[in-house]
PDB file of C-alpha atoms in Angstrom:
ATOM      1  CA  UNK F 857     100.484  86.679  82.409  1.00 43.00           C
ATOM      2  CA  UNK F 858      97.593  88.123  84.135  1.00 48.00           C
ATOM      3  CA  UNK F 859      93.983  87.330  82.932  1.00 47.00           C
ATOM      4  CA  UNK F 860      92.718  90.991  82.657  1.00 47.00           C
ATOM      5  CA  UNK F 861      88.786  91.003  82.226  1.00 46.00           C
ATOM      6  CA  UNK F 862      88.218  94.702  83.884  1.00 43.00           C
ATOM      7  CA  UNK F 863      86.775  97.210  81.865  1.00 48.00           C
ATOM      8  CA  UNK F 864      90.144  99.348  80.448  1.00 67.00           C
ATOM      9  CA  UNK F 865      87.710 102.565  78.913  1.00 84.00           C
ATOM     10  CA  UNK F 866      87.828 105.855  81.292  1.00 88.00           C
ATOM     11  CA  UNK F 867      84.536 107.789  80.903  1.00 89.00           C
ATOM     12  CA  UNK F 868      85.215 110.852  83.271  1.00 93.00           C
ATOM     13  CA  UNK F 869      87.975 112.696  84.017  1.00 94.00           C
ATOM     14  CA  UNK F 870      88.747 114.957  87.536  1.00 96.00           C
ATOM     15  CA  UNK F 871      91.018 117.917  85.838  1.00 96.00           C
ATOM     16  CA  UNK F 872      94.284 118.717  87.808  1.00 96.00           C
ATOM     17  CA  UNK F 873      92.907 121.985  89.438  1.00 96.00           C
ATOM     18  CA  UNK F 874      89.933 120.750  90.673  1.00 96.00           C
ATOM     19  CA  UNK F 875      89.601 119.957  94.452  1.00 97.00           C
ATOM     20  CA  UNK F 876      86.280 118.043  95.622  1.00 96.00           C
ATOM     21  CA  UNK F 877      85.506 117.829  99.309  1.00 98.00           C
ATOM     22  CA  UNK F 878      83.316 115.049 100.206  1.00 97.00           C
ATOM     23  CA  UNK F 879      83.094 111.263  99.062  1.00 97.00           C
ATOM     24  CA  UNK F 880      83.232 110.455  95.101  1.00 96.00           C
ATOM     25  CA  UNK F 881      81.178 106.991  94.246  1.00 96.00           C
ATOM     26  CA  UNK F 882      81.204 106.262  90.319  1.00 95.00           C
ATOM     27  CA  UNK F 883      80.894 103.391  88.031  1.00 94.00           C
ATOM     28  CA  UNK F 884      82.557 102.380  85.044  1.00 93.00           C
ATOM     29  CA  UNK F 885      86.306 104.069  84.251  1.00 95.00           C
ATOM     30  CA  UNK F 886      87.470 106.816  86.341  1.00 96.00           C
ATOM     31  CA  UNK F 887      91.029 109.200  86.058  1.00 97.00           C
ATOM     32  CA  UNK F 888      91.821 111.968  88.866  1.00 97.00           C
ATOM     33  CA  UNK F 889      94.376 114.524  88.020  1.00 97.00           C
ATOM     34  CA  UNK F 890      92.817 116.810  91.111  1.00 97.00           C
ATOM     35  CA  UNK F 891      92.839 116.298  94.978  1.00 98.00           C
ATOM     36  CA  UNK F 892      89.959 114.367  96.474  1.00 98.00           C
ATOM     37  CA  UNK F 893      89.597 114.663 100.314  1.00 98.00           C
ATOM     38  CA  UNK F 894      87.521 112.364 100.741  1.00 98.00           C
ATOM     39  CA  UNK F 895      86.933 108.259  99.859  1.00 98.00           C
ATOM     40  CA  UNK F 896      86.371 107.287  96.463  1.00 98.00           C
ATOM     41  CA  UNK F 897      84.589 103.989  96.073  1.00 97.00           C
ATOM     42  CA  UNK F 898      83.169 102.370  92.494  1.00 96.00           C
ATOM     43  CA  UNK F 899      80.028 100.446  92.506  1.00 92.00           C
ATOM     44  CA  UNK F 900      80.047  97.125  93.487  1.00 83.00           C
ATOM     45  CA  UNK F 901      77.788  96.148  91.007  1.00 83.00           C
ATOM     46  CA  UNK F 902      79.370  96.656  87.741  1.00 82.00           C
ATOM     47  CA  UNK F 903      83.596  96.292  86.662  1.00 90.00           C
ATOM     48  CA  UNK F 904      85.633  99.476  87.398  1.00 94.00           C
ATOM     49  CA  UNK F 905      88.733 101.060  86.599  1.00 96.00           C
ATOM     50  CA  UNK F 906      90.337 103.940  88.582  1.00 97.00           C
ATOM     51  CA  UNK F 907      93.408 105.664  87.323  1.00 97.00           C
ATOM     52  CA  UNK F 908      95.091 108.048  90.004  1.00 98.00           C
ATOM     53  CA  UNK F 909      97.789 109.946  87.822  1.00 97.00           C
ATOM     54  CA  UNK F 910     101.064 111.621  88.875  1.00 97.00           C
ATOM     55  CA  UNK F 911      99.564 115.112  89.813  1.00 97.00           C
ATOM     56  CA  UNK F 912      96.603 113.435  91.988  1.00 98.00           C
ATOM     57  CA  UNK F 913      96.366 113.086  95.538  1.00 98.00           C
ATOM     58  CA  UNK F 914      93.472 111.919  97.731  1.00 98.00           C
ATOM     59  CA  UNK F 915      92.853 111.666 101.354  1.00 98.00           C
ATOM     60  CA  UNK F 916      90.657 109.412 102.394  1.00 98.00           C
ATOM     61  CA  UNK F 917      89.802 105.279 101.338  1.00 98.00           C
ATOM     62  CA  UNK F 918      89.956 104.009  97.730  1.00 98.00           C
ATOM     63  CA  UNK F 919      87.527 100.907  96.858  1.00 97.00           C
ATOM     64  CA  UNK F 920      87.567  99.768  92.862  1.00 96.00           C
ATOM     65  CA  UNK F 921      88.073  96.111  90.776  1.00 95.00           C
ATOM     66  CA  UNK F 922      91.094  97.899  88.941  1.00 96.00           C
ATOM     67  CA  UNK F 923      93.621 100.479  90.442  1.00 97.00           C
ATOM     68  CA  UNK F 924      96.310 102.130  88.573  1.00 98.00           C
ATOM     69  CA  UNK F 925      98.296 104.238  90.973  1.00 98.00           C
ATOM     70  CA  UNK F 926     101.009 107.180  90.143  1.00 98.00           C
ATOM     71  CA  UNK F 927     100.141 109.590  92.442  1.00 98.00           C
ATOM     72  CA  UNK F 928      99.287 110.116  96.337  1.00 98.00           C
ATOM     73  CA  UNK F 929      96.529 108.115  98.672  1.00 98.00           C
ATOM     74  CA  UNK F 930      96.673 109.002 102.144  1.00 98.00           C
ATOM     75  CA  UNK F 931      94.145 105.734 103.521  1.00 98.00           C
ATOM     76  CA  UNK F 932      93.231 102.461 102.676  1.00 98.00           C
ATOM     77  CA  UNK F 933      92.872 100.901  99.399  1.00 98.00           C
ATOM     78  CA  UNK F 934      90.994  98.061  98.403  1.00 97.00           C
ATOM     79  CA  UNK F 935      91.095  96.288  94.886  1.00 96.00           C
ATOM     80  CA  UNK F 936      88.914  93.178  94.120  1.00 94.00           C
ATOM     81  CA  UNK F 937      90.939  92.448  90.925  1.00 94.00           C
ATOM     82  CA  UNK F 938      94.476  94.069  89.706  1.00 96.00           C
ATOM     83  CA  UNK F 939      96.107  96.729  92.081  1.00 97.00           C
ATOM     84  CA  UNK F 940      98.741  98.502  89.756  1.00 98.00           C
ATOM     85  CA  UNK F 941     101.496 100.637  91.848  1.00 98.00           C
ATOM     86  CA  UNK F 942     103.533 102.773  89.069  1.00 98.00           C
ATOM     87  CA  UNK F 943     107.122 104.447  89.859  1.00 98.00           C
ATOM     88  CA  UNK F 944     105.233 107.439  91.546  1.00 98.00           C
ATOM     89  CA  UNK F 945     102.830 106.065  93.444  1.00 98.00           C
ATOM     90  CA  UNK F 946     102.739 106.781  97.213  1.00 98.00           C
ATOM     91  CA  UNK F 947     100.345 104.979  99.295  1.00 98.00           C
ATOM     92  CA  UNK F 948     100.193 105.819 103.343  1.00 98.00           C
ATOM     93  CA  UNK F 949      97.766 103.480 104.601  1.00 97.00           C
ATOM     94  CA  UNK F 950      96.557  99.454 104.240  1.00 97.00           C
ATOM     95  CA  UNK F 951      96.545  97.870 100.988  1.00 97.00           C
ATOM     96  CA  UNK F 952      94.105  94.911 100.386  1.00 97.00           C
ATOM     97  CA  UNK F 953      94.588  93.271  96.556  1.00 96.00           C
ATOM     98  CA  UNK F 954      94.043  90.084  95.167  1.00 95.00           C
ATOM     99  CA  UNK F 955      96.272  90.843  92.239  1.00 95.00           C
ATOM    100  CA  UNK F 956      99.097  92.990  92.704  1.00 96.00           C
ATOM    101  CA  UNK F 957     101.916  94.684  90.489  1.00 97.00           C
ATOM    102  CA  UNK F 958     104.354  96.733  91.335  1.00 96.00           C
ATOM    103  CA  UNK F 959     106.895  98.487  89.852  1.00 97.00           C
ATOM    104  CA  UNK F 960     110.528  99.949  90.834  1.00 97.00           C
ATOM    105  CA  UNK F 961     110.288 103.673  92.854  1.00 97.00           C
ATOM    106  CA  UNK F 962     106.482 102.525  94.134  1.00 98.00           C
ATOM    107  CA  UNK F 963     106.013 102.826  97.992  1.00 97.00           C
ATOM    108  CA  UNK F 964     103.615 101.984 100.313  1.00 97.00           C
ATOM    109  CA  UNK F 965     103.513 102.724 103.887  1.00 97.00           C
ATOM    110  CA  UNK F 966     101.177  99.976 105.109  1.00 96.00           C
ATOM    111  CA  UNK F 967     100.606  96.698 105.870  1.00 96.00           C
ATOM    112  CA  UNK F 968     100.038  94.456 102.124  1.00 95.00           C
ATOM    113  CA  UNK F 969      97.098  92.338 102.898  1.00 94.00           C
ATOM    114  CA  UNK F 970      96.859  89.536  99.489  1.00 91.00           C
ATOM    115  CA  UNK F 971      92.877  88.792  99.799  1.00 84.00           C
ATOM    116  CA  UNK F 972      92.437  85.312  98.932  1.00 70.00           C
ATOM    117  CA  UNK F 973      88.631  84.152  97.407  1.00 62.00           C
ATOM    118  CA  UNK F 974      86.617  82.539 100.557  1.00 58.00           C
ATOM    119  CA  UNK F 975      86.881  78.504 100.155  1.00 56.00           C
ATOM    120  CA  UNK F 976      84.368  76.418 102.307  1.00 55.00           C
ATOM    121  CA  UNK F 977      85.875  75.129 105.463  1.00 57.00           C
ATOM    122  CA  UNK F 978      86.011  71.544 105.610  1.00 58.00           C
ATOM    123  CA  UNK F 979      84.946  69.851 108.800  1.00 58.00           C
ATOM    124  CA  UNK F 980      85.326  66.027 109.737  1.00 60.00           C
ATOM    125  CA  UNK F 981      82.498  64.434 110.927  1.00 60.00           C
ATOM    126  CA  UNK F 982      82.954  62.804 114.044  1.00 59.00           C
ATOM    127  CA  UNK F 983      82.578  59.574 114.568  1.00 56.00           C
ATOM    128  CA  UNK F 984      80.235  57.796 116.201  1.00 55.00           C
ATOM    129  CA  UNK F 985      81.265  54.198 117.198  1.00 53.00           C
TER     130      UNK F 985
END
């Protein structure tokens, strides 16, 4: 249904008992099993994929093209291209998306902001006679 051109490879991995303090920028495919406190934010350069599994949790703002969510965000999070909310997910905070899917058991605490691609205003040209 969905025309899904992100990158769906994960090339690092956060373990479940690791906890990082401090902001986490990446590129590429990304999956956190650990607590971040702190934002995580992909480059804006290049596609990116961010799985946030079951067990995760992170406090702070979330920025990445693709977003699978099954665990915790306490802050903002911002998708360019497919936001996916699983059963678990739990989001406390804004959620900005231009595609969104979620399922049953999925809540968000948060004003659900659908960011639409920038189209040129139009202005009439007045007339002159």
């Amino acid at each position: 249904m969905f025309n899904r051109k992100t990158k769906n490879t994960i090339d690092s991995l956060i373990g479940a008992t690791t906890v990082i303090q401090g902001d986490l920028h990446f590129k590429g495919g990304l999956r956190i099993d650990g607590h971040i406190r702190g934002n995580v934010v992909a480059d804006l350069e290049s596609s990116s994929m961010l799985v946030i599994s079951e067990q995760a949790k992170i406090d702070g703002e979330v920025r990445a093209a693709h977003i699978v969510v099954n665990g915790v965000i306490n802050g903002p999070v911002f998708s360019s291209e497919l936001l996916e909310l699983q059963p678990k997910a739990q989001i406390s905070g804004d959620v900005h998306y231009k595609t969104l899917e979620m399922l049953s058991g999925a809540v968000v605490s948060g004003k659900l902001s659908h960011d639409q691609p920038h189209e040129p205003v139009l202005k009439l040209a007045a007339n002159n006679a």
